[in-house]
Short mmCIF file of C-alpha atoms in Angstrom, two decimals:
data_model
loop_
_atom_site.label_atom_id
_atom_site.label_comp_id
_atom_site.label_asym_id
_atom_site.label_seq_id
_atom_site.Cartn_x
_atom_site.Cartn_y
_atom_site.Cartn_z
CA ASN A 30 -21.29 -2.61 -6.78
CA ALA A 31 -17.92 -3.90 -5.62
CA GLY A 32 -17.50 -0.87 -3.31
CA VAL A 33 -13.87 -0.15 -2.45
CA THR A 34 -11.30 -2.64 -3.68
CA GLN A 35 -7.61 -2.78 -2.76
CA THR A 36 -4.68 -4.70 -4.20
CA PRO A 37 -2.57 -6.48 -3.19
CA LYS A 38 -3.94 -8.09 -0.02
CA PHE A 39 -0.50 -8.94 1.31
CA ARG A 40 3.02 -7.81 0.42
CA ILE A 41 6.50 -8.22 1.82
CA LEU A 42 9.06 -5.59 0.88
CA LYS A 43 12.75 -5.27 1.53
CA ILE A 44 14.09 -2.06 3.04
CA GLY A 45 14.59 0.53 0.31
CA GLN A 46 12.18 -1.03 -2.17
CA SER A 47 9.22 0.89 -3.58
CA MET A 48 5.68 -0.14 -4.33
CA THR A 49 2.23 1.18 -5.13
CA LEU A 50 -0.89 0.18 -3.25
CA GLN A 51 -3.91 0.28 -5.50
CA CYS A 52 -7.39 1.50 -4.51
CA THR A 53 -10.48 1.70 -6.69
CA GLN A 54 -14.06 2.62 -5.85
CA ASP A 55 -17.13 2.26 -8.06
CA MET A 56 -19.54 4.45 -6.09
CA ASN A 57 -18.60 7.71 -7.85
CA HIS A 58 -17.47 9.20 -4.55
CA ASN A 59 -15.52 12.43 -4.66
CA TYR A 60 -13.67 11.90 -1.38
CA MET A 61 -11.06 9.20 -0.93
CA TYR A 62 -8.70 8.47 1.95
CA TRP A 63 -5.68 6.38 2.88
CA TYR A 64 -5.23 5.22 6.48
CA ARG A 65 -2.72 3.03 8.22
CA GLN A 66 -3.57 0.89 11.22
CA ASP A 67 -0.89 -0.39 13.57
CA PRO A 68 -1.64 -3.07 16.21
CA GLY A 69 -3.56 -1.60 19.15
CA MET A 70 -3.68 1.81 17.52
CA GLY A 71 -6.41 3.77 15.84
CA LEU A 72 -6.56 4.54 12.17
CA LYS A 73 -4.14 7.28 11.18
CA LEU A 74 -4.87 9.36 8.09
CA ILE A 75 -2.02 9.43 5.57
CA TYR A 76 -3.47 11.38 2.64
CA TYR A 77 -6.88 12.26 1.34
CA SER A 78 -8.41 13.62 -1.84
CA VAL A 79 -11.50 15.73 -2.37
CA GLY A 80 -11.68 15.05 -6.09
CA ALA A 81 -9.65 14.20 -9.17
CA GLY A 82 -6.46 16.24 -9.24
CA ILE A 83 -6.76 17.41 -5.61
CA THR A 84 -4.92 15.77 -2.71
CA ASP A 85 -3.90 16.86 0.76
CA LYS A 86 -1.77 15.55 3.61
CA GLY A 87 -3.22 13.85 6.63
CA GLU A 88 -1.66 13.17 10.01
CA VAL A 89 1.21 10.87 8.90
CA PRO A 90 2.20 11.64 5.26
CA ASN A 91 5.99 11.25 5.48
CA GLY A 92 7.35 8.49 3.25
CA TYR A 93 4.22 8.32 1.09
CA ASN A 94 2.90 9.93 -2.06
CA VAL A 95 -0.49 9.91 -3.75
CA SER A 96 -2.09 10.93 -6.99
CA ARG A 97 -5.72 11.20 -8.12
CA SER A 98 -6.06 11.29 -11.88
CA THR A 99 -9.58 9.82 -11.96
CA THR A 100 -12.57 9.76 -9.62
CA GLU A 101 -12.28 5.99 -9.24
CA ASP A 102 -8.60 5.47 -8.44
CA PHE A 103 -6.41 6.68 -5.58
CA PRO A 104 -3.05 4.87 -5.52
CA LEU A 105 -0.63 5.20 -2.59
CA ARG A 106 3.07 5.14 -3.40
CA LEU A 107 5.75 4.06 -0.92
CA GLU A 108 9.24 5.20 -1.84
CA LEU A 109 12.26 3.70 -0.08
CA ALA A 110 10.31 1.40 2.23
CA ALA A 111 11.31 1.36 5.90
CA PRO A 112 10.39 -1.08 8.73
CA SER A 113 8.30 1.71 10.31
CA GLN A 114 5.95 1.40 7.35
CA THR A 115 4.99 -2.13 8.33
CA SER A 116 1.25 -1.81 8.86
CA VAL A 117 -2.19 -2.54 7.50
CA TYR A 118 -3.30 0.05 4.96
CA PHE A 119 -6.94 0.89 4.37
CA CYS A 120 -8.43 2.91 1.57
CA ALA A 121 -11.83 4.53 2.06
CA SER A 122 -14.24 6.72 0.14
CA SER A 123 -17.21 8.92 0.93
CA GLU A 124 -19.81 10.83 -1.01
CA GLY A 125 -18.88 14.07 0.67
CA GLN A 126 -17.00 14.85 3.82
CA ALA A 127 -19.49 16.52 6.09
CA TYR A 128 -21.94 14.09 7.70
CA ASN A 129 -21.03 11.27 5.36
CA GLU A 130 -19.94 7.79 6.37
CA GLN A 131 -16.75 6.40 4.90
CA PHE A 132 -16.74 3.07 3.08
CA PHE A 133 -13.59 1.05 3.66
CA GLY A 134 -11.75 -1.45 1.53
CA PRO A 135 -10.51 -4.81 2.87
CA GLY A 136 -6.98 -3.56 3.51
CA THR A 137 -3.42 -4.36 2.42
CA ARG A 138 -1.10 -5.96 4.97
CA LEU A 139 2.44 -4.73 4.30
CA THR A 140 5.60 -6.01 5.95
CA VAL A 141 8.96 -4.31 5.41
CA LEU A 142 11.98 -6.42 6.32
CA GLU B 123 -5.97 19.12 19.08
CA ASP B 124 -8.92 16.85 18.46
CA GLN B 125 -8.78 13.65 20.51
CA VAL B 126 -10.81 10.47 20.87
CA THR B 127 -10.39 8.04 23.78
CA GLN B 128 -12.19 4.72 23.88
CA SER B 129 -12.67 2.54 26.95
CA PRO B 130 -12.25 -0.16 27.90
CA GLU B 131 -9.52 -1.39 25.54
CA ALA B 132 -10.97 -4.89 25.72
CA LEU B 133 -14.21 -6.31 27.09
CA ARG B 134 -15.20 -9.91 27.59
CA LEU B 135 -18.89 -10.69 28.05
CA GLN B 136 -20.98 -13.78 28.47
CA GLU B 137 -23.70 -14.24 25.91
CA GLY B 138 -26.72 -12.22 27.07
CA GLU B 139 -24.69 -10.00 29.41
CA SER B 140 -25.45 -6.39 28.44
CA SER B 141 -22.79 -3.68 28.69
CA SER B 142 -21.62 -0.35 27.26
CA LEU B 143 -18.58 0.92 25.41
CA ASN B 144 -17.39 4.48 25.94
CA CYS B 145 -16.01 7.06 23.51
CA SER B 146 -14.81 10.33 25.05
CA TYR B 147 -13.90 13.12 22.68
CA THR B 148 -12.36 16.56 22.62
CA VAL B 149 -13.09 18.49 19.47
CA SER B 150 -13.47 22.12 18.48
CA GLY B 151 -17.14 21.83 17.68
CA LEU B 152 -18.60 18.49 16.68
CA ARG B 153 -19.79 17.96 13.12
CA GLY B 154 -20.42 14.25 13.59
CA LEU B 155 -19.50 11.21 15.68
CA PHE B 156 -19.25 7.87 13.93
CA TRP B 157 -19.27 4.27 15.18
CA TYR B 158 -17.73 1.48 13.12
CA ARG B 159 -17.39 -2.26 13.62
CA GLN B 160 -14.19 -4.02 12.48
CA ASP B 161 -13.86 -7.78 12.19
CA PRO B 162 -10.37 -9.36 12.21
CA GLY B 163 -8.63 -9.01 8.86
CA LYS B 164 -11.30 -6.73 7.43
CA GLY B 165 -11.97 -3.05 6.93
CA PRO B 166 -14.21 -1.07 9.28
CA GLU B 167 -17.95 -1.27 8.64
CA PHE B 168 -20.18 1.71 9.32
CA LEU B 169 -22.74 1.46 12.14
CA PHE B 170 -24.02 4.91 13.18
CA THR B 171 -23.59 8.65 12.83
CA LEU B 172 -24.63 10.98 15.67
CA TYR B 173 -24.74 14.73 15.20
CA SER B 174 -25.98 16.41 18.38
CA ALA B 175 -26.17 15.81 22.13
CA GLY B 176 -29.21 13.80 23.13
CA GLU B 177 -29.40 11.93 19.86
CA GLU B 178 -29.81 8.14 19.92
CA LYS B 179 -29.72 5.51 17.17
CA GLU B 180 -30.45 1.80 17.29
CA LYS B 181 -29.63 -1.21 15.16
CA GLU B 182 -30.54 -4.69 16.34
CA ARG B 183 -28.79 -5.18 19.71
CA LEU B 184 -26.81 -1.94 19.46
CA LYS B 185 -27.79 1.54 20.61
CA ALA B 186 -25.56 4.59 20.32
CA THR B 187 -26.05 7.72 22.42
CA LEU B 188 -24.31 11.09 22.45
CA THR B 189 -23.59 13.79 25.02
CA LYS B 190 -21.45 16.90 24.66
CA LYS B 191 -18.34 15.02 25.82
CA GLU B 192 -18.88 11.35 25.11
CA SER B 193 -20.77 8.68 23.29
CA PHE B 194 -21.84 5.26 24.47
CA LEU B 195 -22.44 2.14 22.45
CA HIS B 196 -24.86 0.00 24.44
CA ILE B 197 -24.98 -3.70 23.62
CA THR B 198 -28.09 -5.49 24.82
CA ALA B 199 -28.08 -9.28 25.25
CA PRO B 200 -24.99 -9.74 23.03
CA LYS B 201 -24.37 -12.82 20.94
CA PRO B 202 -21.02 -14.35 19.93
CA GLU B 203 -21.40 -12.84 16.45
CA ASP B 204 -21.19 -9.37 18.05
CA SER B 205 -17.53 -10.08 18.82
CA ALA B 206 -15.44 -7.47 16.98
CA THR B 207 -13.48 -4.28 17.53
CA TYR B 208 -15.69 -1.21 17.75
CA LEU B 209 -14.19 2.07 16.56
CA CYS B 210 -15.33 5.59 17.32
CA ALA B 211 -14.41 8.60 15.16
CA VAL B 212 -15.19 12.31 15.29
CA GLN B 213 -15.22 15.06 12.73
CA ALA B 214 -14.75 18.65 13.81
CA SER B 215 -17.08 21.38 12.71
CA VAL B 216 -14.60 23.88 11.30
CA PRO B 217 -14.42 25.51 7.86
CA GLY B 218 -12.74 23.50 5.14
CA ASN B 219 -11.86 19.86 4.96
CA THR B 220 -11.69 18.20 8.35
CA PRO B 221 -10.78 14.53 8.27
CA PHE B 222 -11.99 12.06 10.86
CA VAL B 223 -10.05 11.38 14.05
CA PHE B 224 -10.33 7.75 15.18
CA GLY B 225 -10.01 6.22 18.61
CA LYS B 226 -8.00 3.05 19.22
CA GLY B 227 -11.10 0.92 19.53
CA THR B 228 -12.63 -1.48 22.03
CA ARG B 229 -12.12 -5.17 21.37
CA LEU B 230 -15.30 -7.01 22.36
CA SER B 231 -15.43 -10.76 22.92
CA VAL B 232 -18.79 -12.44 23.58
CA ILE B 233 -18.51 -15.96 24.96
CA ALA B 234 -21.28 -18.51 24.45
#
């Protein structure tokens, strides 16, 4: 199993550009999550999904959108990128939510200039 | 509001010098407390889950313990390869979907 994969690994955007961060998991997990991690800060939850077709906001959803059309994929869309969105983005998945560990991808390092 | 505070922010140890990392939490009923290890440039890697006060779990040189207000990650005779950032997260025991709340982490450096 590849686990959780993310693409791209690095990206530089100009202010106002848009992009989609891709996340795929091959563990047949129902739950998937998007976090951002800023230097010296903890992981902040952006959006999460409890199954295909179902998504919900986390702690910091503004400026982002998600969709979940399949169990495997959970893309994160940035519209009108801003410098405040410069961060490292991690996707994670878990079998359930209660009592279950989350498996993390390798991250996408995004810079908005 | 659920909160997680980790201390110290950074810790520098000599190889073989045992120590402990602290995770203090405030949560409306604890469903689970999780410890992760994160190496530079990588995603967090799961270490332990603790569910109730008094519980302990061990893995190689690491032992995690839990009380009603905090958790400790004890590192015995650390080696340079234990250098990493250690993250603590909690999940509240309330109805519905309750995402994890992460602390800022403790950055551990073990010097040979």
